[in-house]
PDB file of C-alpha atoms and ligand atoms in Angstrom:
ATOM      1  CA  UNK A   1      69.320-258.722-111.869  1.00 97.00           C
ATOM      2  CA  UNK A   2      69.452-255.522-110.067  1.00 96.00           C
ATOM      3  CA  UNK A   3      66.288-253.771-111.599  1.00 96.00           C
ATOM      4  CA  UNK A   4      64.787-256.897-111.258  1.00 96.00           C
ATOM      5  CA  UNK A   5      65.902-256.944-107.618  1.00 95.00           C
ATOM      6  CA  UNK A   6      64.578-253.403-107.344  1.00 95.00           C
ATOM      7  CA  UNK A   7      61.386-254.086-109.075  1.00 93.00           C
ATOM      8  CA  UNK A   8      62.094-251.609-111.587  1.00 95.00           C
ATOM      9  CA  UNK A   9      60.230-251.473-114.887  1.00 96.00           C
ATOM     10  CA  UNK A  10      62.386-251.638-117.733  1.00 97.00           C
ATOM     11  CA  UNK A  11      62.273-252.355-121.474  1.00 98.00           C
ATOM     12  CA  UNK A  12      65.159-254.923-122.089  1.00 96.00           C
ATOM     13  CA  UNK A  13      67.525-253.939-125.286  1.00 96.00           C
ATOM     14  CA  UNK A  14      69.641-257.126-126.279  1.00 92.00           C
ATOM     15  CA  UNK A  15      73.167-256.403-127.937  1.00 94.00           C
ATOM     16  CA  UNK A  16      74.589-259.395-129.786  1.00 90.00           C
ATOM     17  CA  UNK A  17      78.014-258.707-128.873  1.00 86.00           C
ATOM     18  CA  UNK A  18      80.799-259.017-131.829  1.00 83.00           C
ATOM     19  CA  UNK A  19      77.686-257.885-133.789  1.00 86.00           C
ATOM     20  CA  UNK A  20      75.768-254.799-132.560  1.00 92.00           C
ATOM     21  CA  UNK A  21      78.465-253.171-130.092  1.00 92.00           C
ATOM     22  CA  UNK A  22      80.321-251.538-132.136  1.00 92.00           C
ATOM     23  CA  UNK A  23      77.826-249.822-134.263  1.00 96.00           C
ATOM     24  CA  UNK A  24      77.639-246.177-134.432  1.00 96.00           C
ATOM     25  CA  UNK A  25      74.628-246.004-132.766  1.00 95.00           C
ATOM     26  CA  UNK A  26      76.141-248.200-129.779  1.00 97.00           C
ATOM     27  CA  UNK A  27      79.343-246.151-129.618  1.00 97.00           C
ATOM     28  CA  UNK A  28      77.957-243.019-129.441  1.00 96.00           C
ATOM     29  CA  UNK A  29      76.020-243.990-126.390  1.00 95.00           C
ATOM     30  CA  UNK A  30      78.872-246.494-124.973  1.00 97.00           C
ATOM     31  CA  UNK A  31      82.408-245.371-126.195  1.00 97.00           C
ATOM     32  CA  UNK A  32      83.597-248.757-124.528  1.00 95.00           C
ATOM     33  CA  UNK A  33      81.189-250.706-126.495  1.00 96.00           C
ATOM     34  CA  UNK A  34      80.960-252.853-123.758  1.00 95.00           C
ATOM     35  CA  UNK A  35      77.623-254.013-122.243  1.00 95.00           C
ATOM     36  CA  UNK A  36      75.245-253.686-120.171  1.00 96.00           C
ATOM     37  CA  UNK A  37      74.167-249.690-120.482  1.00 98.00           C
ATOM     38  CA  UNK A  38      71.351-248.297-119.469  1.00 98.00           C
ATOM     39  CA  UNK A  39      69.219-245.041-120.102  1.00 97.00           C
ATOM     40  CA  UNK A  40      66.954-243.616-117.856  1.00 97.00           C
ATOM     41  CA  UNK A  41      65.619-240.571-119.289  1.00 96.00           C
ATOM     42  CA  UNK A  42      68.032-238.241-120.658  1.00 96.00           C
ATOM     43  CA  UNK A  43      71.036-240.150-118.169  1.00 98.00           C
ATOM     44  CA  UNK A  44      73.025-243.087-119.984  1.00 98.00           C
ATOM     45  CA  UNK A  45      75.094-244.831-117.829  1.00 98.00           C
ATOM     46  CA  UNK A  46      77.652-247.830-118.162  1.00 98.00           C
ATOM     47  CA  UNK A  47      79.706-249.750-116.370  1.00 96.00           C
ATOM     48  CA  UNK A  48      78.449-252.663-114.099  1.00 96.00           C
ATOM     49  CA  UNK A  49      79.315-250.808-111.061  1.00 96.00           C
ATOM     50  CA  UNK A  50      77.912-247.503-111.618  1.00 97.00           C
ATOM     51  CA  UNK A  51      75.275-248.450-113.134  1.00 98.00           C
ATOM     52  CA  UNK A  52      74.135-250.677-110.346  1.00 97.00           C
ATOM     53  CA  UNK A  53      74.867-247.780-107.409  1.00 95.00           C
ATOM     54  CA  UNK A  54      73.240-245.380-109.818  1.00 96.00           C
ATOM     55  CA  UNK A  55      69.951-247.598-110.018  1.00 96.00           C
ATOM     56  CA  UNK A  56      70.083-247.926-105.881  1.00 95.00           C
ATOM     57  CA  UNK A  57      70.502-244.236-105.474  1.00 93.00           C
ATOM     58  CA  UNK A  58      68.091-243.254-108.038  1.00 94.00           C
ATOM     59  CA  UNK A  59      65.062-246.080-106.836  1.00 91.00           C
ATOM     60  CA  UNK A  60      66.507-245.315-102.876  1.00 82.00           C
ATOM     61  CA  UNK A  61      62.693-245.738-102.006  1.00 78.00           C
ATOM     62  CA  UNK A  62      62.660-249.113-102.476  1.00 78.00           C
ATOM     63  CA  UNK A  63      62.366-251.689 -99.836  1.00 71.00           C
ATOM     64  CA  UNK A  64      64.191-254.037-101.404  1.00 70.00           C
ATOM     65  CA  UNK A  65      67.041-252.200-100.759  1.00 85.00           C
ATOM     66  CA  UNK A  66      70.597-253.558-102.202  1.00 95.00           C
ATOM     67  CA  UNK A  67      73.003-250.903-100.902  1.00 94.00           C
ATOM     68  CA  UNK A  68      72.222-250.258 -96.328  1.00 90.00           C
ATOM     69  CA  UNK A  69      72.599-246.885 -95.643  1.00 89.00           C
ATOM     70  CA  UNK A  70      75.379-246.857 -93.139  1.00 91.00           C
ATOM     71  CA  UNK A  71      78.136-245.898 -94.116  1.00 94.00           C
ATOM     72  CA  UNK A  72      80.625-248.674 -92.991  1.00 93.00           C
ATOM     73  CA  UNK A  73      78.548-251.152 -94.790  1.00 92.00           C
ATOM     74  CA  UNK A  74      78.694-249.252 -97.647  1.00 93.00           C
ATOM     75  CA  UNK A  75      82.654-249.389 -97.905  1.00 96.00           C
ATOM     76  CA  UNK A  76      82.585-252.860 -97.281  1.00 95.00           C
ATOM     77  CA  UNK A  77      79.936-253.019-100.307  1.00 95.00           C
ATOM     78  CA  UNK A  78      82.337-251.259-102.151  1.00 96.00           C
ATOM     79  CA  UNK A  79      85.791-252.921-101.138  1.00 97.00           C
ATOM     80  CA  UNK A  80      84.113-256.313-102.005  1.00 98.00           C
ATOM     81  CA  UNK A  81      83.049-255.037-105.642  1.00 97.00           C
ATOM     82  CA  UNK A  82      86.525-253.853-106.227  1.00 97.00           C
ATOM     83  CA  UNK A  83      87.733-257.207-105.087  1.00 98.00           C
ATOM     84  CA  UNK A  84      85.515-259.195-107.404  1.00 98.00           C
ATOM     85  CA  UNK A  85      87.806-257.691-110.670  1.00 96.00           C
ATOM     86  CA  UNK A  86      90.727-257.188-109.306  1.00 97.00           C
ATOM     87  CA  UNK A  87      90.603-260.993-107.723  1.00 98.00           C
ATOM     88  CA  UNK A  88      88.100-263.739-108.632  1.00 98.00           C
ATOM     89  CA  UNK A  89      87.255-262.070-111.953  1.00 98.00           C
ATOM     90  CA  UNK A  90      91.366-261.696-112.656  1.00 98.00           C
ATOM     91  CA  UNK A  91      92.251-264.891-111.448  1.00 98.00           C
ATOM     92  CA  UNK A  92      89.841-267.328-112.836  1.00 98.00           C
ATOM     93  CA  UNK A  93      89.801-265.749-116.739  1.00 98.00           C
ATOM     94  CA  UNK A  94      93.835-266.258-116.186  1.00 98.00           C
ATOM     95  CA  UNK A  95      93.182-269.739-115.602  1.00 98.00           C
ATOM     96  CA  UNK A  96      90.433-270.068-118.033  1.00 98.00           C
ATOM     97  CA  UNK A  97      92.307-268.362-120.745  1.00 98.00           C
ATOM     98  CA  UNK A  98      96.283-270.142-119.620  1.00 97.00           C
ATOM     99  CA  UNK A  99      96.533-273.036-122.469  1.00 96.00           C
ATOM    100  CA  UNK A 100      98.237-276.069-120.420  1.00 97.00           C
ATOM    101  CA  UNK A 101     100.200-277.619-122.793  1.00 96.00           C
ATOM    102  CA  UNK A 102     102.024-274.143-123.199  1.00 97.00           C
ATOM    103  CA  UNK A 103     103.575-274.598-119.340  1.00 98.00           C
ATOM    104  CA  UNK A 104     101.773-276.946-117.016  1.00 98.00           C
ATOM    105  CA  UNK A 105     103.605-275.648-113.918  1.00 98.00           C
ATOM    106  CA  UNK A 106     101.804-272.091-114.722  1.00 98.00           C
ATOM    107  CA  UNK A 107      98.560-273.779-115.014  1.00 98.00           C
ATOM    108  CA  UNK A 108      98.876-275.103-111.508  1.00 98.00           C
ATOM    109  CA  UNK A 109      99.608-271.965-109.809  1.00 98.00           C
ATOM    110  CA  UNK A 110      96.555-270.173-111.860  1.00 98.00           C
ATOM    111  CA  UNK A 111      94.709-273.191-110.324  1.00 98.00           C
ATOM    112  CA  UNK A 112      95.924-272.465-106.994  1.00 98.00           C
ATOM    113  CA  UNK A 113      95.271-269.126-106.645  1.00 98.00           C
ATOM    114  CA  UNK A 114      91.509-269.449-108.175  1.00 98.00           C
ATOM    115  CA  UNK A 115      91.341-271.723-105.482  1.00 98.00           C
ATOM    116  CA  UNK A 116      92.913-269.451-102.419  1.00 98.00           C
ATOM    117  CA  UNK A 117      90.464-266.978-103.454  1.00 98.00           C
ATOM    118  CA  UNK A 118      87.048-269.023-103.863  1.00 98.00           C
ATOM    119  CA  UNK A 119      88.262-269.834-100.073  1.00 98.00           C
ATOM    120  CA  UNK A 120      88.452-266.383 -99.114  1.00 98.00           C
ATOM    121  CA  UNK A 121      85.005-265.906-100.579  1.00 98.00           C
ATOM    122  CA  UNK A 122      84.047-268.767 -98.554  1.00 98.00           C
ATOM    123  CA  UNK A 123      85.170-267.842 -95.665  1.00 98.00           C
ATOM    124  CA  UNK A 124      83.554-264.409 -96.404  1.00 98.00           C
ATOM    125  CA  UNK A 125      80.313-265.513 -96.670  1.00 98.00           C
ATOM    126  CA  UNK A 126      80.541-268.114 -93.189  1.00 98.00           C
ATOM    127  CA  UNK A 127      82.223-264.938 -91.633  1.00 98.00           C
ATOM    128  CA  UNK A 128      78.762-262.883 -92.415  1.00 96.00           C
ATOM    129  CA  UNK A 129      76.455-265.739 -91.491  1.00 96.00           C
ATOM    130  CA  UNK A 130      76.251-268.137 -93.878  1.00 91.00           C
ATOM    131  CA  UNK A 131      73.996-266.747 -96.261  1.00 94.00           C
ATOM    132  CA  UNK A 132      74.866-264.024 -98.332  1.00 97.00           C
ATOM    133  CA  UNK A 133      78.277-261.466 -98.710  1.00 97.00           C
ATOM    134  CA  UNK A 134      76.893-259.132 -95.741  1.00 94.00           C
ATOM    135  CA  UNK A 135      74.704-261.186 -93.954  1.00 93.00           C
ATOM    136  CA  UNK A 136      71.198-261.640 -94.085  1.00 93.00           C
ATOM    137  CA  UNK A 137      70.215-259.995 -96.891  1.00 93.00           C
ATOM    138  CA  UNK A 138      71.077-259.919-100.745  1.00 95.00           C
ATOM    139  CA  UNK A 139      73.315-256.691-101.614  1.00 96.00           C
ATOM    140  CA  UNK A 140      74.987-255.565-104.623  1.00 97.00           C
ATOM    141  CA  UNK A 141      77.771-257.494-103.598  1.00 98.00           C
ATOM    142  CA  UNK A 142      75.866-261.245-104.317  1.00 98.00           C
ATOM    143  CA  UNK A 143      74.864-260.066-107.689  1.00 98.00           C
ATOM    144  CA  UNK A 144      78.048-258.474-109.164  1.00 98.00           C
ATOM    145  CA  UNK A 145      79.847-262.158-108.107  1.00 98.00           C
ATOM    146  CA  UNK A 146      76.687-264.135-109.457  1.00 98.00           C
ATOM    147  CA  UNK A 147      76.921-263.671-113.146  1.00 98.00           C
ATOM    148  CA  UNK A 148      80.660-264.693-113.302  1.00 98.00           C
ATOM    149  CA  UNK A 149      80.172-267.834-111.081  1.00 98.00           C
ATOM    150  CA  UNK A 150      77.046-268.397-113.830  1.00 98.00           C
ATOM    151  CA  UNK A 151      79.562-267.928-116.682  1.00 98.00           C
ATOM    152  CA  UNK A 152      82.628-269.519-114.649  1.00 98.00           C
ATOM    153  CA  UNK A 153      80.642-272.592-113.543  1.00 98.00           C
ATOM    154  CA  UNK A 154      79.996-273.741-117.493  1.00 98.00           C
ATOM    155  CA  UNK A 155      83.361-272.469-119.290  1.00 98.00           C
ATOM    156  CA  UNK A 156      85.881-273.721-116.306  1.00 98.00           C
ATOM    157  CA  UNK A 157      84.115-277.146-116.496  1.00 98.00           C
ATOM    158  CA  UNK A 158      84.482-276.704-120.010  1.00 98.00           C
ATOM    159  CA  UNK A 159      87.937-275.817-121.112  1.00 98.00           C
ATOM    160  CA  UNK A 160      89.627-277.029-117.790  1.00 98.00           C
ATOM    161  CA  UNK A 161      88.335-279.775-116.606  1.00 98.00           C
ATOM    162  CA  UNK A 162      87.518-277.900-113.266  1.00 98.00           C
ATOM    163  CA  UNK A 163      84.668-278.331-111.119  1.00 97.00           C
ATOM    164  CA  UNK A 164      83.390-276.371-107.927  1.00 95.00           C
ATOM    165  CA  UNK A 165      81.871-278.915-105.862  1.00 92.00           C
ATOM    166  CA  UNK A 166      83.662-280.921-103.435  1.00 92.00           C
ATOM    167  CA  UNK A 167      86.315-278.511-102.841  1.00 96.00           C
ATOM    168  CA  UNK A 168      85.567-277.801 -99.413  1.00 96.00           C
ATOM    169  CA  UNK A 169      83.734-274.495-100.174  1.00 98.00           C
ATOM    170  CA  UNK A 170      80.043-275.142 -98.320  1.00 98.00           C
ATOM    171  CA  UNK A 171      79.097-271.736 -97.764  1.00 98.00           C
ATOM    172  CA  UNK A 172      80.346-270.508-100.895  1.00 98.00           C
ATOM    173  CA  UNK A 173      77.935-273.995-102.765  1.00 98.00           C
ATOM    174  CA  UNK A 174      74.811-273.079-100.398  1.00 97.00           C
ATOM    175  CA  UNK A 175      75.276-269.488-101.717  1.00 98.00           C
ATOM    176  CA  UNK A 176      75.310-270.225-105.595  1.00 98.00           C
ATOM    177  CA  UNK A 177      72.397-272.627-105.250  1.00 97.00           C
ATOM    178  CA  UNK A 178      70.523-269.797-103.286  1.00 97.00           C
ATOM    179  CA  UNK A 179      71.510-267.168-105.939  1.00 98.00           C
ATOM    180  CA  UNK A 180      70.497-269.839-108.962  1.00 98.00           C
ATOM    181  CA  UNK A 181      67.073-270.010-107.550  1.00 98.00           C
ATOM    182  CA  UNK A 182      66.235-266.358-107.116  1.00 98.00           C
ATOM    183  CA  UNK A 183      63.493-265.060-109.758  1.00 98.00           C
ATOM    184  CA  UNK A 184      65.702-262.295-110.887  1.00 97.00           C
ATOM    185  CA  UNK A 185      68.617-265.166-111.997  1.00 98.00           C
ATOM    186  CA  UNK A 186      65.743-267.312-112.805  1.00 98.00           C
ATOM    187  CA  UNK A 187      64.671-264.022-115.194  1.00 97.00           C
ATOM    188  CA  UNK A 188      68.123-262.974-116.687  1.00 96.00           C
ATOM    189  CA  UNK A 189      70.083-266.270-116.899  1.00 97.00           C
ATOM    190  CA  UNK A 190      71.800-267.731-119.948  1.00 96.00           C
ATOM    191  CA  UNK A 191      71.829-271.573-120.810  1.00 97.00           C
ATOM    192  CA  UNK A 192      75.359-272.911-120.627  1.00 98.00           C
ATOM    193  CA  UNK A 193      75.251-273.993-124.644  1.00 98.00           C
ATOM    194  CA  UNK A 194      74.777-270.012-124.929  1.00 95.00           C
ATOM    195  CA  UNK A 195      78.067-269.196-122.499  1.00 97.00           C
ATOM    196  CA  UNK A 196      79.888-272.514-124.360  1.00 98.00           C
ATOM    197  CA  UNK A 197      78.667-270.462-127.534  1.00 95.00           C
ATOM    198  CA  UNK A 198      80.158-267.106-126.883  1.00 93.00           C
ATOM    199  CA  UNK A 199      83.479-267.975-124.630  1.00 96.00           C
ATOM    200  CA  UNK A 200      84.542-270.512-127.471  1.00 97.00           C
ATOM    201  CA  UNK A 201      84.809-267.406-129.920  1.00 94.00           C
ATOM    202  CA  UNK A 202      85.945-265.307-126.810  1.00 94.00           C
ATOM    203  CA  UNK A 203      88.977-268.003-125.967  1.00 97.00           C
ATOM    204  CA  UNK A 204      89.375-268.457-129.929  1.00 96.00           C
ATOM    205  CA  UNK A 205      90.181-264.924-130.373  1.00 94.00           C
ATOM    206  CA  UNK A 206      92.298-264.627-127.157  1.00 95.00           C
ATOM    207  CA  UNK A 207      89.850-261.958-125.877  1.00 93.00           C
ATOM    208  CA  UNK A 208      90.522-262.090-122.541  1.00 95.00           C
ATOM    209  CA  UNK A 209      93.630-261.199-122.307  1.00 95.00           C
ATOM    210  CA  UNK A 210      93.259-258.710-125.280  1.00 94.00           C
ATOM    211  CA  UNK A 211      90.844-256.924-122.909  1.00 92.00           C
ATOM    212  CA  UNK A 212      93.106-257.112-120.086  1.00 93.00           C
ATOM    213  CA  UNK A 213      90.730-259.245-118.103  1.00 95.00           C
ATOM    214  CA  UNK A 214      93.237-262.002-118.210  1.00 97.00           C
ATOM    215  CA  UNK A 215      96.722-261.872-117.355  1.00 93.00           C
TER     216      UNK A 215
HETATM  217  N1  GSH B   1      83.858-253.229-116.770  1.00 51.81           N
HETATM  218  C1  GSH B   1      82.768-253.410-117.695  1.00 51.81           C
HETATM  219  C2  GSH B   1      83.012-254.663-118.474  1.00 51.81           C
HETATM  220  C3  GSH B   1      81.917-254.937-119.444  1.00 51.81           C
HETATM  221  C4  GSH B   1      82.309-255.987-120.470  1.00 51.81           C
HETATM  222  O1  GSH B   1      83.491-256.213-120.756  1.00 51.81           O
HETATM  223  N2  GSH B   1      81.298-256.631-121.030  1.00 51.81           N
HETATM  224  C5  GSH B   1      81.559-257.623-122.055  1.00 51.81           C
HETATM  225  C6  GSH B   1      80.514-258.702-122.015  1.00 51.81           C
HETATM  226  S1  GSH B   1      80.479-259.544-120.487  1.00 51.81           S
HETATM  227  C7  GSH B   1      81.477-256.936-123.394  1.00 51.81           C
HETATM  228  O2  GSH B   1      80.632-256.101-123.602  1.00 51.81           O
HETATM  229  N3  GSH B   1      82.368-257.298-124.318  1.00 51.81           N
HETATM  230  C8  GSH B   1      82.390-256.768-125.632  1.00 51.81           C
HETATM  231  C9  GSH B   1      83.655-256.043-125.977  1.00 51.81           C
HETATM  232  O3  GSH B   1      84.505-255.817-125.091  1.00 51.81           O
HETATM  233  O4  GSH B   1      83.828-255.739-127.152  1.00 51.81           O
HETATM  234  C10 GSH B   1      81.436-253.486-116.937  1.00 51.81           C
HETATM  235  O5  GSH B   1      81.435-254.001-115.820  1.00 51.81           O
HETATM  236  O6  GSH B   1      80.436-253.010-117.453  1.00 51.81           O
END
């Protein structure tokens, strides 16, 4: 999303994960074996984050700008990416990955919690406007949450029974149907048999928590 959101050419490289990964050839240009990496000349970066503030720095020309220049937006830009792991990513692979037959009490409070913070993220987005994390305009921010709504939409539905809408979260439902109907989602999405696909053998294999992604 963010070359496409940069209008950067690139030549997409698809790595079937559980398959290609953890080839050779993949871990000797990603130790982690994790995706998405890129390589932009001689450079190889990884890691969602850097590679993202390495593609704004790099393309800083562009007008489509994802990162302002000041720097007080930029450490809210940052404090909200941290947030996205250490909360709503945290928080809602817990729940996804908590089995409730083990201890329904448990599955509650996961519940809650994944709930307290798609409020804050709600009120977040109200706070700045109504439209996107920082206001008018898209930022990095919008598009390192948007993938793991995509994913979290289909596999909390899913596995838990748990739906988004009427939840009392209208800025955070006006900002997911904005973000599905960008051309650079539009471009990069994946159908929900596809996420259904890949968490089944992800939840199967307890990868989540293996990963430390889950709790
Ligand atoms: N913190 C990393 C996480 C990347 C990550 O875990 N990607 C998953 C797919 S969404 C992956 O490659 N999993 C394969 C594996 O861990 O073996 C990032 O943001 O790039």
């Amino acid at each position: 999303m963010t070359l496409l959101e940069l209008g950067i050419d690139f030549e997409p490289v698809e790595i079937a994960l559980g398959k290609d990964n953890k080839t050779e050839w993949y871990l000797s240009i990603n130790p982690n074996g994790t995706v998405p990496t890129i390589k932009h000349g001689e450079t190889i970066v990884y890691e969602s984050s850097v590679v993202n503030e390495y593609l704004c720095e790099v393309f800083d020309s562009r007008e489509a700008a994802l990162m302002p220049d000041e720097s007080a937006a930029r450490a809210r830009i940052r404090t909200l990416i941290l947030r996205c792991d250490a909360k709503f990513v945290k928080l809602a692979y817990s729940y996804l990955s908590h089995k409730r037959q083990d201890d329904p009490a448990k599955d509650d409070q996961l519940q809650m919690q994944l709930i307290e913070e798609l409020s804050f993220l709600d009120k977040t987005i109200s706070k700045a406007g109504g439209t996107y994390f920082l206001g008018e305009k898209v930022s990095l921010v919008d598009l390192t949450y948007l993938p793991f709504f995509e994913r979290q939409i289909v596999a909390l539905s899913a596995w838990k029974n748990f739906e988004l809408k009427n939840r009392n979260l209208p800025y955070l439902e006006k900002w997911i149907d904005s973000m599905f109907g960008r051309n650079s989602f539009i471009k990069t999405k994946s159908e929900p048999e596809q996420i259904k696909e890949l968490y089944s053998l992800f939840l199967g294999k307890d990868y989540f928590k293996k990963v430390g992604i889950a709790e």
